[in-house]
Tab-separated table of N, CA and C in Angstrom:
chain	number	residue	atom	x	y	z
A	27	UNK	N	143.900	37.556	122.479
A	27	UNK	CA	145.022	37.204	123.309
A	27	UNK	C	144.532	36.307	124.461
A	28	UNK	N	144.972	35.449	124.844
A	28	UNK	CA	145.133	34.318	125.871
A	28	UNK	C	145.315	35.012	126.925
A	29	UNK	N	144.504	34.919	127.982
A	29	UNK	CA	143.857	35.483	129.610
A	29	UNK	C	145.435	35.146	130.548
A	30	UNK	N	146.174	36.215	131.110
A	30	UNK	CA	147.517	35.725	131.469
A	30	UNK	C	147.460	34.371	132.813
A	31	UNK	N	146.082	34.094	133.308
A	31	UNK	CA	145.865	33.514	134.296
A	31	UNK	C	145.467	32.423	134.031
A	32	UNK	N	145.574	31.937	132.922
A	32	UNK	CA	146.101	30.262	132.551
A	32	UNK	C	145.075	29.450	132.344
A	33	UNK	N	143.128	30.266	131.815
A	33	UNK	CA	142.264	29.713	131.983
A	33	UNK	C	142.068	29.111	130.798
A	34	UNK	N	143.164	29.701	129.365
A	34	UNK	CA	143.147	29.235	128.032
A	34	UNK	C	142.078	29.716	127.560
A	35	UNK	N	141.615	30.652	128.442
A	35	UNK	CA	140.176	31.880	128.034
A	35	UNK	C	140.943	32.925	127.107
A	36	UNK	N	140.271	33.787	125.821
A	36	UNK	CA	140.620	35.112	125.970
A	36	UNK	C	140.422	36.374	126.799
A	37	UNK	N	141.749	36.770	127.355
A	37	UNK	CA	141.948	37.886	128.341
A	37	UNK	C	140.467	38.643	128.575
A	38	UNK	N	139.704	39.058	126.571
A	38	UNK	CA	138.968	40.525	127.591
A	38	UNK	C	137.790	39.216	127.771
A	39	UNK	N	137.484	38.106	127.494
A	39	UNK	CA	136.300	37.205	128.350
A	39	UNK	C	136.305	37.116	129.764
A	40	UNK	N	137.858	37.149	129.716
A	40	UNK	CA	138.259	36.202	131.303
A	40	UNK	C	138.256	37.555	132.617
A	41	UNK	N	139.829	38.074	132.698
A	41	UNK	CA	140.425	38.563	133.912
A	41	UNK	C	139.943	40.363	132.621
A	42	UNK	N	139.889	40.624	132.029
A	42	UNK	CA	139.785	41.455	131.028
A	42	UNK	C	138.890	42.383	131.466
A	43	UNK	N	137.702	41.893	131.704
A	43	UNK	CA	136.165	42.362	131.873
A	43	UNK	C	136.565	42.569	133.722
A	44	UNK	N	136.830	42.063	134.328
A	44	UNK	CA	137.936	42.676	135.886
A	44	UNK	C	138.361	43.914	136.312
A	45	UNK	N	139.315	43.600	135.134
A	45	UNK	CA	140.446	44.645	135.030
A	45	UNK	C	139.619	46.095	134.515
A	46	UNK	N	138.932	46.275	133.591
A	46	UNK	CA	138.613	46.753	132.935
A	46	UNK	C	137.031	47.141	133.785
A	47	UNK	N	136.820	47.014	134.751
A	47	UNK	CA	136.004	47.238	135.856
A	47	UNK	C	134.051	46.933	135.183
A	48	UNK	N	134.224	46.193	134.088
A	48	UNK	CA	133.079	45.946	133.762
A	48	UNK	C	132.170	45.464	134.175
A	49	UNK	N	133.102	44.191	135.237
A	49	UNK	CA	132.116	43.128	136.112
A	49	UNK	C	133.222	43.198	137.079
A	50	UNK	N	132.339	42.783	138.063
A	50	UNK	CA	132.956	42.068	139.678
A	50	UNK	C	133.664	40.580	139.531
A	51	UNK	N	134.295	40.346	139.880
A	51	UNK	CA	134.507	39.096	140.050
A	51	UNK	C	133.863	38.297	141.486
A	52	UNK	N	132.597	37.186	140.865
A	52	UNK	CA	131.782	36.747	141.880
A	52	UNK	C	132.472	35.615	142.795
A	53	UNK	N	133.649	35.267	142.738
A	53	UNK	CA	134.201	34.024	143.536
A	53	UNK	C	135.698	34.317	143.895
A	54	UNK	N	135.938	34.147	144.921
A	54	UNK	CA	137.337	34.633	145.153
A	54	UNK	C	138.357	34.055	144.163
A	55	UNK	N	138.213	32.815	143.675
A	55	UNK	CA	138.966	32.300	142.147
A	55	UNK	C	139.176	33.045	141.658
A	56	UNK	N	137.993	33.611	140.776
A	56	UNK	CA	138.058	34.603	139.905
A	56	UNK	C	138.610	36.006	140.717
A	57	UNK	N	138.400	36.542	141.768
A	57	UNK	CA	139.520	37.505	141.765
A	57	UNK	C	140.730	37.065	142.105
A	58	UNK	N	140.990	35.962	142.797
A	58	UNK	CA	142.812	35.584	142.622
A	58	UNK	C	143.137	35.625	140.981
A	59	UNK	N	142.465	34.789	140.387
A	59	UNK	CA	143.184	35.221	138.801
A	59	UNK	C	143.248	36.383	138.406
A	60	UNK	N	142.134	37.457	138.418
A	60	UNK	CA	142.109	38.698	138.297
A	60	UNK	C	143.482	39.403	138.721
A	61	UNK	N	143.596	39.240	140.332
A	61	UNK	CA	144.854	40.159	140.695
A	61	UNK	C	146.208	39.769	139.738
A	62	UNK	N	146.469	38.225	139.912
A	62	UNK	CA	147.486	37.481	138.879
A	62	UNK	C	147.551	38.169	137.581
A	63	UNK	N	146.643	38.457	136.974
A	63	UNK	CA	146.095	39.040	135.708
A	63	UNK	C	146.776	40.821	135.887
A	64	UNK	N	146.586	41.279	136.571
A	64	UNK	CA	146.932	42.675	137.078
A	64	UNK	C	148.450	43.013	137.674
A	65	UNK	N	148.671	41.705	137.843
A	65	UNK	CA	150.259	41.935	138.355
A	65	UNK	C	151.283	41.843	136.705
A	66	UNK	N	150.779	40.679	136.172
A	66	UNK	CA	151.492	40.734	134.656
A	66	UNK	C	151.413	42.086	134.107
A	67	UNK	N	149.812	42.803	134.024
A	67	UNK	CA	150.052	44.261	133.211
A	67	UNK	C	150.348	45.094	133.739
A	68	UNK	N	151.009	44.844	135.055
A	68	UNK	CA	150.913	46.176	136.096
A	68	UNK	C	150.119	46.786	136.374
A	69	UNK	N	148.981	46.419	136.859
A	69	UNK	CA	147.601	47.687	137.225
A	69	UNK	C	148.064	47.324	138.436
A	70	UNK	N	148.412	48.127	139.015
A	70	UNK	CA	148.954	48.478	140.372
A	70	UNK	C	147.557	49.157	141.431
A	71	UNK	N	146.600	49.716	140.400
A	71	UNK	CA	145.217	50.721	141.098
A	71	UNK	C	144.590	49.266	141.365
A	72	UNK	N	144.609	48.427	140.423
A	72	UNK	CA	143.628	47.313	140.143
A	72	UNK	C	144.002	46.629	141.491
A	73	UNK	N	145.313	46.065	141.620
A	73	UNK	CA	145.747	45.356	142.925
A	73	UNK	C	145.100	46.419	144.835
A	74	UNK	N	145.696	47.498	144.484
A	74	UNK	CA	145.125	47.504	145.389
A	74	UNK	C	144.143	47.815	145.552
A	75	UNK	N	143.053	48.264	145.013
A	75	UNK	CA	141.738	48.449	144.872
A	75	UNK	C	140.616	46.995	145.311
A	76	UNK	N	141.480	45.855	145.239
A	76	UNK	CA	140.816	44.718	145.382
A	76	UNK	C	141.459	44.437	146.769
A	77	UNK	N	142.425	44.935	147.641
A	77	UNK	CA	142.202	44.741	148.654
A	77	UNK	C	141.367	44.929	150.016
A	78	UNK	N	141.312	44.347	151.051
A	78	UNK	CA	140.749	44.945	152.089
A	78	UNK	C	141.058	46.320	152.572
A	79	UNK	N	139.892	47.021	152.818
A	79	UNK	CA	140.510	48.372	153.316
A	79	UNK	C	141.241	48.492	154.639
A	80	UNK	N	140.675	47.564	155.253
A	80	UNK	CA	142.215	47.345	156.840
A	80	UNK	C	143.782	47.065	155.905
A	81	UNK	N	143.695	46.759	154.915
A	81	UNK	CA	145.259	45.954	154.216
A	81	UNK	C	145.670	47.351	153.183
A	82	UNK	N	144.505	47.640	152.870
A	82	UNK	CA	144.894	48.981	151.673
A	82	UNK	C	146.161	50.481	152.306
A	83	UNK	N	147.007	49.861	151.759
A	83	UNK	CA	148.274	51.407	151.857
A	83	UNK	C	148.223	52.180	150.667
A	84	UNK	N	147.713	53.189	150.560
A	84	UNK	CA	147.744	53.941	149.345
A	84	UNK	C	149.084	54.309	148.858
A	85	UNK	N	150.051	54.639	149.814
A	85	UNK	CA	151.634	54.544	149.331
A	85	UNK	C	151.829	53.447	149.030
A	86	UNK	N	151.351	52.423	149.276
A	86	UNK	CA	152.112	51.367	148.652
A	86	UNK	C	152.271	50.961	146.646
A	87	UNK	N	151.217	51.769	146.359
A	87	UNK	CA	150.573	51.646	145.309
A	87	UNK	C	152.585	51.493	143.938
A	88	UNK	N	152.874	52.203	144.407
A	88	UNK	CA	154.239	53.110	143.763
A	88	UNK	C	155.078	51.797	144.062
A	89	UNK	N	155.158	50.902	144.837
A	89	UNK	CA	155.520	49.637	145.373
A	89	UNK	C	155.815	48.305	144.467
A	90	UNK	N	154.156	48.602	144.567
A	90	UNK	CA	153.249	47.494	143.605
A	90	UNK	C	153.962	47.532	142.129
A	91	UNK	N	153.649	48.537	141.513
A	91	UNK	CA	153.932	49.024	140.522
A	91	UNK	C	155.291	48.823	139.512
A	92	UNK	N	156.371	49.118	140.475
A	92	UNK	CA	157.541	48.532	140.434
A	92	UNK	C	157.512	47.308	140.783
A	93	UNK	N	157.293	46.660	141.455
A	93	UNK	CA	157.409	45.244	141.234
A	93	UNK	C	156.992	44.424	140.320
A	94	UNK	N	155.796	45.247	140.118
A	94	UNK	CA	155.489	44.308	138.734
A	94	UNK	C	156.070	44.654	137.521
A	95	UNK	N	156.562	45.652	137.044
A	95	UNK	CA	157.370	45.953	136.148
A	95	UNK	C	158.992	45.357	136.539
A	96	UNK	N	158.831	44.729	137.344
A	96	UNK	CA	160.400	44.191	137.630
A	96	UNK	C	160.533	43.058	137.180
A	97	UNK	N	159.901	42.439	137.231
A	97	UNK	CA	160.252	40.722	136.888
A	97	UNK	C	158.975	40.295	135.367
A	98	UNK	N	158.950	39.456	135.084
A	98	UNK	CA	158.464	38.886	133.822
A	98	UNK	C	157.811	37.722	134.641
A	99	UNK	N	156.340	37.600	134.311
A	99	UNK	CA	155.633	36.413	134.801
A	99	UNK	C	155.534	35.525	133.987
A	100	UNK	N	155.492	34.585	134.364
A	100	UNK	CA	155.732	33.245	133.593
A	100	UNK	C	154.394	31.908	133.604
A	101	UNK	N	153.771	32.299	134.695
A	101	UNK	CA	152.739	31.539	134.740
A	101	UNK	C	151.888	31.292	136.247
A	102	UNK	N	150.900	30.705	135.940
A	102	UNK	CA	150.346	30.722	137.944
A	102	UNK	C	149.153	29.407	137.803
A	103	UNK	N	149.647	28.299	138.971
A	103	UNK	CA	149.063	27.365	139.026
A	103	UNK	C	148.146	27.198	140.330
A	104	UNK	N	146.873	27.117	140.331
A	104	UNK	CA	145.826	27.012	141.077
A	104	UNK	C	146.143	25.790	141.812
A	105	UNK	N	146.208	25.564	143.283
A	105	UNK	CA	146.438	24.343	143.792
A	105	UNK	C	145.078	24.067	144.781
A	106	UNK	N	144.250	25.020	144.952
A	106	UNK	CA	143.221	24.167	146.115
A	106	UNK	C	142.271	25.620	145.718
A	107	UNK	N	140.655	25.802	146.002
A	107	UNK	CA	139.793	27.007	145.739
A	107	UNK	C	138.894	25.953	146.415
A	108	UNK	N	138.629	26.720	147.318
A	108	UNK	CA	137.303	26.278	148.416
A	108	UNK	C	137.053	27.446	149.313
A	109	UNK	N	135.593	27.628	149.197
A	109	UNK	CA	135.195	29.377	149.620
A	109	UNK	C	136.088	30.069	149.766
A	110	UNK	N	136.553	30.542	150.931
A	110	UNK	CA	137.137	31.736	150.452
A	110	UNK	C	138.798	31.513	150.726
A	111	UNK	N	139.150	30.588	150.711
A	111	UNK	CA	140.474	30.313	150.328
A	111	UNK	C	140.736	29.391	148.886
A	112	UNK	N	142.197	30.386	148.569
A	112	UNK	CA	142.837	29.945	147.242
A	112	UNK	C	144.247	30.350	147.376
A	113	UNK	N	144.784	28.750	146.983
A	113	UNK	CA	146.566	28.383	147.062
A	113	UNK	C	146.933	28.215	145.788
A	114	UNK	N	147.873	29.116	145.826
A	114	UNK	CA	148.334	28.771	144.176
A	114	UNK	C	149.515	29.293	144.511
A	115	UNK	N	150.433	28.929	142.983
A	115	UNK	CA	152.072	29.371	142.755
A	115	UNK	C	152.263	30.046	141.632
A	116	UNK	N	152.631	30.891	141.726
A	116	UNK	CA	153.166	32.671	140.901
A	116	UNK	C	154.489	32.032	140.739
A	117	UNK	N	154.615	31.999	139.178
A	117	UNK	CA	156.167	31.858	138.572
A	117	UNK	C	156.494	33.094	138.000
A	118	UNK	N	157.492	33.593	138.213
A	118	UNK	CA	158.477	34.602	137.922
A	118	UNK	C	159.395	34.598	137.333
A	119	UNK	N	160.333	35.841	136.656
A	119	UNK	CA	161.566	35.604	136.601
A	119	UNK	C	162.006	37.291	136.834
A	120	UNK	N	163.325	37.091	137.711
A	120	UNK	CA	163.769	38.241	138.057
A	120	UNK	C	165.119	38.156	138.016
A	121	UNK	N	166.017	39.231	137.785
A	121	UNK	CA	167.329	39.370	138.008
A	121	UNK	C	168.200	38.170	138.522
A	122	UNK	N	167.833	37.265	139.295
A	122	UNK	CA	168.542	36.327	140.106
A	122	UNK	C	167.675	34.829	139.745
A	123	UNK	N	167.008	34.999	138.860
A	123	UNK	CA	166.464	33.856	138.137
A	123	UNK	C	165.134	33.076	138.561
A	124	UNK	N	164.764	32.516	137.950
A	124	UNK	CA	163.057	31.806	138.349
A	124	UNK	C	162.373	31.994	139.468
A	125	UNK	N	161.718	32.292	140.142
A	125	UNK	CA	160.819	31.803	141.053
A	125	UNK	C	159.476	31.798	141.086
A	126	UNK	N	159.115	31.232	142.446
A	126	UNK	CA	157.839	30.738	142.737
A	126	UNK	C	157.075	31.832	143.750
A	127	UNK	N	156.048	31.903	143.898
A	127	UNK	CA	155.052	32.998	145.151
A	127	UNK	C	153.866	31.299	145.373
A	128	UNK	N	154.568	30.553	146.510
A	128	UNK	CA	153.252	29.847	146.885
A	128	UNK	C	152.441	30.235	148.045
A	129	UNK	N	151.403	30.764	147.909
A	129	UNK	CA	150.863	31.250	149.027
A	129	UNK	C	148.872	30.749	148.592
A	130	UNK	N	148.562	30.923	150.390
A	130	UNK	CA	146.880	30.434	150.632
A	130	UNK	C	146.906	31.495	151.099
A	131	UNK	N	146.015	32.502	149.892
A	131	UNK	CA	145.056	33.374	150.349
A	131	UNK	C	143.703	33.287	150.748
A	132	UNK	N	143.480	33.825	151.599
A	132	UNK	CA	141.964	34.373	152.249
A	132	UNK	C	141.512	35.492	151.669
A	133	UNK	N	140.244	35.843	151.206
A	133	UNK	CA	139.342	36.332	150.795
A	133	UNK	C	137.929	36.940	151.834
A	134	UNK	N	137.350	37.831	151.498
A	134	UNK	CA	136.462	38.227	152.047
A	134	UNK	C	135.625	39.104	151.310
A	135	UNK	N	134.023	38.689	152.010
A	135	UNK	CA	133.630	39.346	151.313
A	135	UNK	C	132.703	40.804	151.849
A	136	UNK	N	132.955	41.810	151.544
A	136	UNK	CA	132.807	43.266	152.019
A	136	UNK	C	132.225	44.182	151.059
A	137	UNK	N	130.804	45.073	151.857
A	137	UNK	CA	129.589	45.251	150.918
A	137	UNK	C	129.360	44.370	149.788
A	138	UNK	N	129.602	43.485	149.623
A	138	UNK	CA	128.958	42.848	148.492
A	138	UNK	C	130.272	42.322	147.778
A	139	UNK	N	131.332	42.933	147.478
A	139	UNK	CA	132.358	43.002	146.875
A	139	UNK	C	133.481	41.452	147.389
A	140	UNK	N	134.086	41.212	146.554
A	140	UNK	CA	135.362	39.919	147.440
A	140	UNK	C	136.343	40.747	147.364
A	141	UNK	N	137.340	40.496	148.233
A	141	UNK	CA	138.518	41.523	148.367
A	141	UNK	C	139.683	40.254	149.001
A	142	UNK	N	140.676	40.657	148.713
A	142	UNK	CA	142.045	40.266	149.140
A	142	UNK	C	142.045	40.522	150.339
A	143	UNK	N	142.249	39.771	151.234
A	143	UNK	CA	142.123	39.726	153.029
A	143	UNK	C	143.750	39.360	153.006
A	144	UNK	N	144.247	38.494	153.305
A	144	UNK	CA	145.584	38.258	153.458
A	144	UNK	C	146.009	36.439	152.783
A	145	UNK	N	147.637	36.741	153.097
A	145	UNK	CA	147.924	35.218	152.793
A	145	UNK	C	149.241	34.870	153.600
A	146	UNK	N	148.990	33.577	153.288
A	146	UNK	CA	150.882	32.542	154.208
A	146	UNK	C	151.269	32.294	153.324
A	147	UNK	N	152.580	32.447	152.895
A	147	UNK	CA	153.413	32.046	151.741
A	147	UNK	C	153.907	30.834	152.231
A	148	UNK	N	154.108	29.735	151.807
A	148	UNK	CA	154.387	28.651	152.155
A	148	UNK	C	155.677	28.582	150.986
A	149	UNK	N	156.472	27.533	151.721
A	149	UNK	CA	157.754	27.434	151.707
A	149	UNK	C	157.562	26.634	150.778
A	150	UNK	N	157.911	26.331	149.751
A	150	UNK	CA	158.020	25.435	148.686
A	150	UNK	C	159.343	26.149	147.816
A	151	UNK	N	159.766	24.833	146.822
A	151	UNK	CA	160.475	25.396	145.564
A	151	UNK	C	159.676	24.276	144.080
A	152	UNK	N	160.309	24.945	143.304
A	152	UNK	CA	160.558	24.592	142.227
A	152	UNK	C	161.159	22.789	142.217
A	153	UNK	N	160.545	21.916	141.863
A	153	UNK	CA	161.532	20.553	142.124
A	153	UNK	C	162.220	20.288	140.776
A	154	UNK	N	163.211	19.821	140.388
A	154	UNK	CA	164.440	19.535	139.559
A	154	UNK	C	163.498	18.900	138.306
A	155	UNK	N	162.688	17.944	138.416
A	155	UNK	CA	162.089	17.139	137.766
A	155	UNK	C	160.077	17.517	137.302
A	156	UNK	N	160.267	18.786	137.975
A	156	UNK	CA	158.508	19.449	137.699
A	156	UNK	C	159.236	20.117	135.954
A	157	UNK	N	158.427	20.946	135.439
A	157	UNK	CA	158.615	21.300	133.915
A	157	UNK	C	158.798	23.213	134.231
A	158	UNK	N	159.844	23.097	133.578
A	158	UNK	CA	159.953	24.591	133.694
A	158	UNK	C	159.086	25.326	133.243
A	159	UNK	N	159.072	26.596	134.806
A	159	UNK	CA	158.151	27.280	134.293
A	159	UNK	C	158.209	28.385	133.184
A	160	UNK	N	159.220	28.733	132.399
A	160	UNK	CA	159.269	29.099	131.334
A	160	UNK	C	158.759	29.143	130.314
A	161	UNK	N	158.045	27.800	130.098
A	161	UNK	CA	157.701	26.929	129.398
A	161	UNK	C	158.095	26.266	128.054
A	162	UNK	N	159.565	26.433	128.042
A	162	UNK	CA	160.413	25.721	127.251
A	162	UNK	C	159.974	24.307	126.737
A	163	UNK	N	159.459	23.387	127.648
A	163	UNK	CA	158.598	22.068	127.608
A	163	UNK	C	159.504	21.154	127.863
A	164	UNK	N	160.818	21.725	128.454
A	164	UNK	CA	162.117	20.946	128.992
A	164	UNK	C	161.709	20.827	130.817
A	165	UNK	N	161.972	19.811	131.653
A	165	UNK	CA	162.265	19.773	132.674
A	165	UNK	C	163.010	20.981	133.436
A	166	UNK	N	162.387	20.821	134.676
A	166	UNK	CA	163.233	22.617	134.869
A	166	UNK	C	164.833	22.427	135.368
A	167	UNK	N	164.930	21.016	135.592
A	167	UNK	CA	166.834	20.395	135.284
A	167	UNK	C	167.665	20.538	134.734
A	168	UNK	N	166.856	20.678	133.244
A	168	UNK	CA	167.695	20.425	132.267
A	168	UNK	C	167.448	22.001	131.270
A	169	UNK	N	166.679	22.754	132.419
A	169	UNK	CA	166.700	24.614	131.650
A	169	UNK	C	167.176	25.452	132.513
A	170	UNK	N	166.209	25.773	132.984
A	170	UNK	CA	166.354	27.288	133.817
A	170	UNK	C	166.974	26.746	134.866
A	171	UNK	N	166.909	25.774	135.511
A	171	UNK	CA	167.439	25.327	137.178
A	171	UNK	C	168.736	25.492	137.218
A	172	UNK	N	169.805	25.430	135.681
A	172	UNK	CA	171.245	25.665	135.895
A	172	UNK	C	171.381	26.574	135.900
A	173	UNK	N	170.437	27.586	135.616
A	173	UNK	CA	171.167	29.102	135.636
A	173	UNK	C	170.553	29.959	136.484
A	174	UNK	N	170.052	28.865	137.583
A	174	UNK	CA	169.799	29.984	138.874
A	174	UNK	C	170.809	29.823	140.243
A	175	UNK	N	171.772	29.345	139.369
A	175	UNK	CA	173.071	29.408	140.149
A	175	UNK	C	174.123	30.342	140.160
């Protein structure tokens, strides 16, 4: 099976061996795909387990969980990875139709480990004329964009 984090790797090569706590992930890249990877199957332990322990809510876990079982991921595009920041966009689909998660996370690295430090979601959308993220291979104009009205 194809790695859900878009490396065109197979899963247990890629985010697999992650998830599956075999290896660390040595570059904050590789754990942003990892978490991406963990939000599609719902490992909810996995997400927060890779956060910072100042950021870690153990109630939140039940949170996580449901959310990711809420919506259907659709895909996630890497826009910038330079030490320990990485910007990318989380496509979705939920009840009220398509969206995007663009956010620059920060990373850190603690005992040895990289961990999820925080991020800014930046305001972006979807533009009329980018390719749906569905991946229909139609413009997102002429698919999904009418029926997120």
């Amino acid at each position: 099976m194809q790695c859900y984090c878009d490396t065109k790797r197979d899963f247990n090569e890629c985010c697999g061996v992650f998830l599956s706590q075999k290896e660390l992930p040595s570059t904050p890249l590789q754990l942003m795909r990892s978490r991406y990877s963990a939000y599609v199957s719902a490992n909810a332990e996995y997400i927060l387990n890779t956060t910072t322990k100042q950021n870690r809510f153990e109630h939140e876990i039940e949170l996580i969980d449901e959310f990711c079982k809420s919506v259907t991921w659709l895909g996630l595009d890497i826009v910038y990875a330079k030490d320990n920041i990485v910007e990318f966009k989380a496509y979705y689909k939920d009840a009220d139709g398509i969206k995007m998660q663009h956010e620059r996370s920060t990373f850190v690295l603690e005992e040895g480990i990289w961990l999820y430090d925080s991020g800014v979601f930046l305001n972006s959308k979807i533009q009329r004329n980018d390719p749906c993220p569905c991946g229909s291979g139609k413009k997102y104009k002429k698919c999904c964009y009418l029926s997120s009205f």
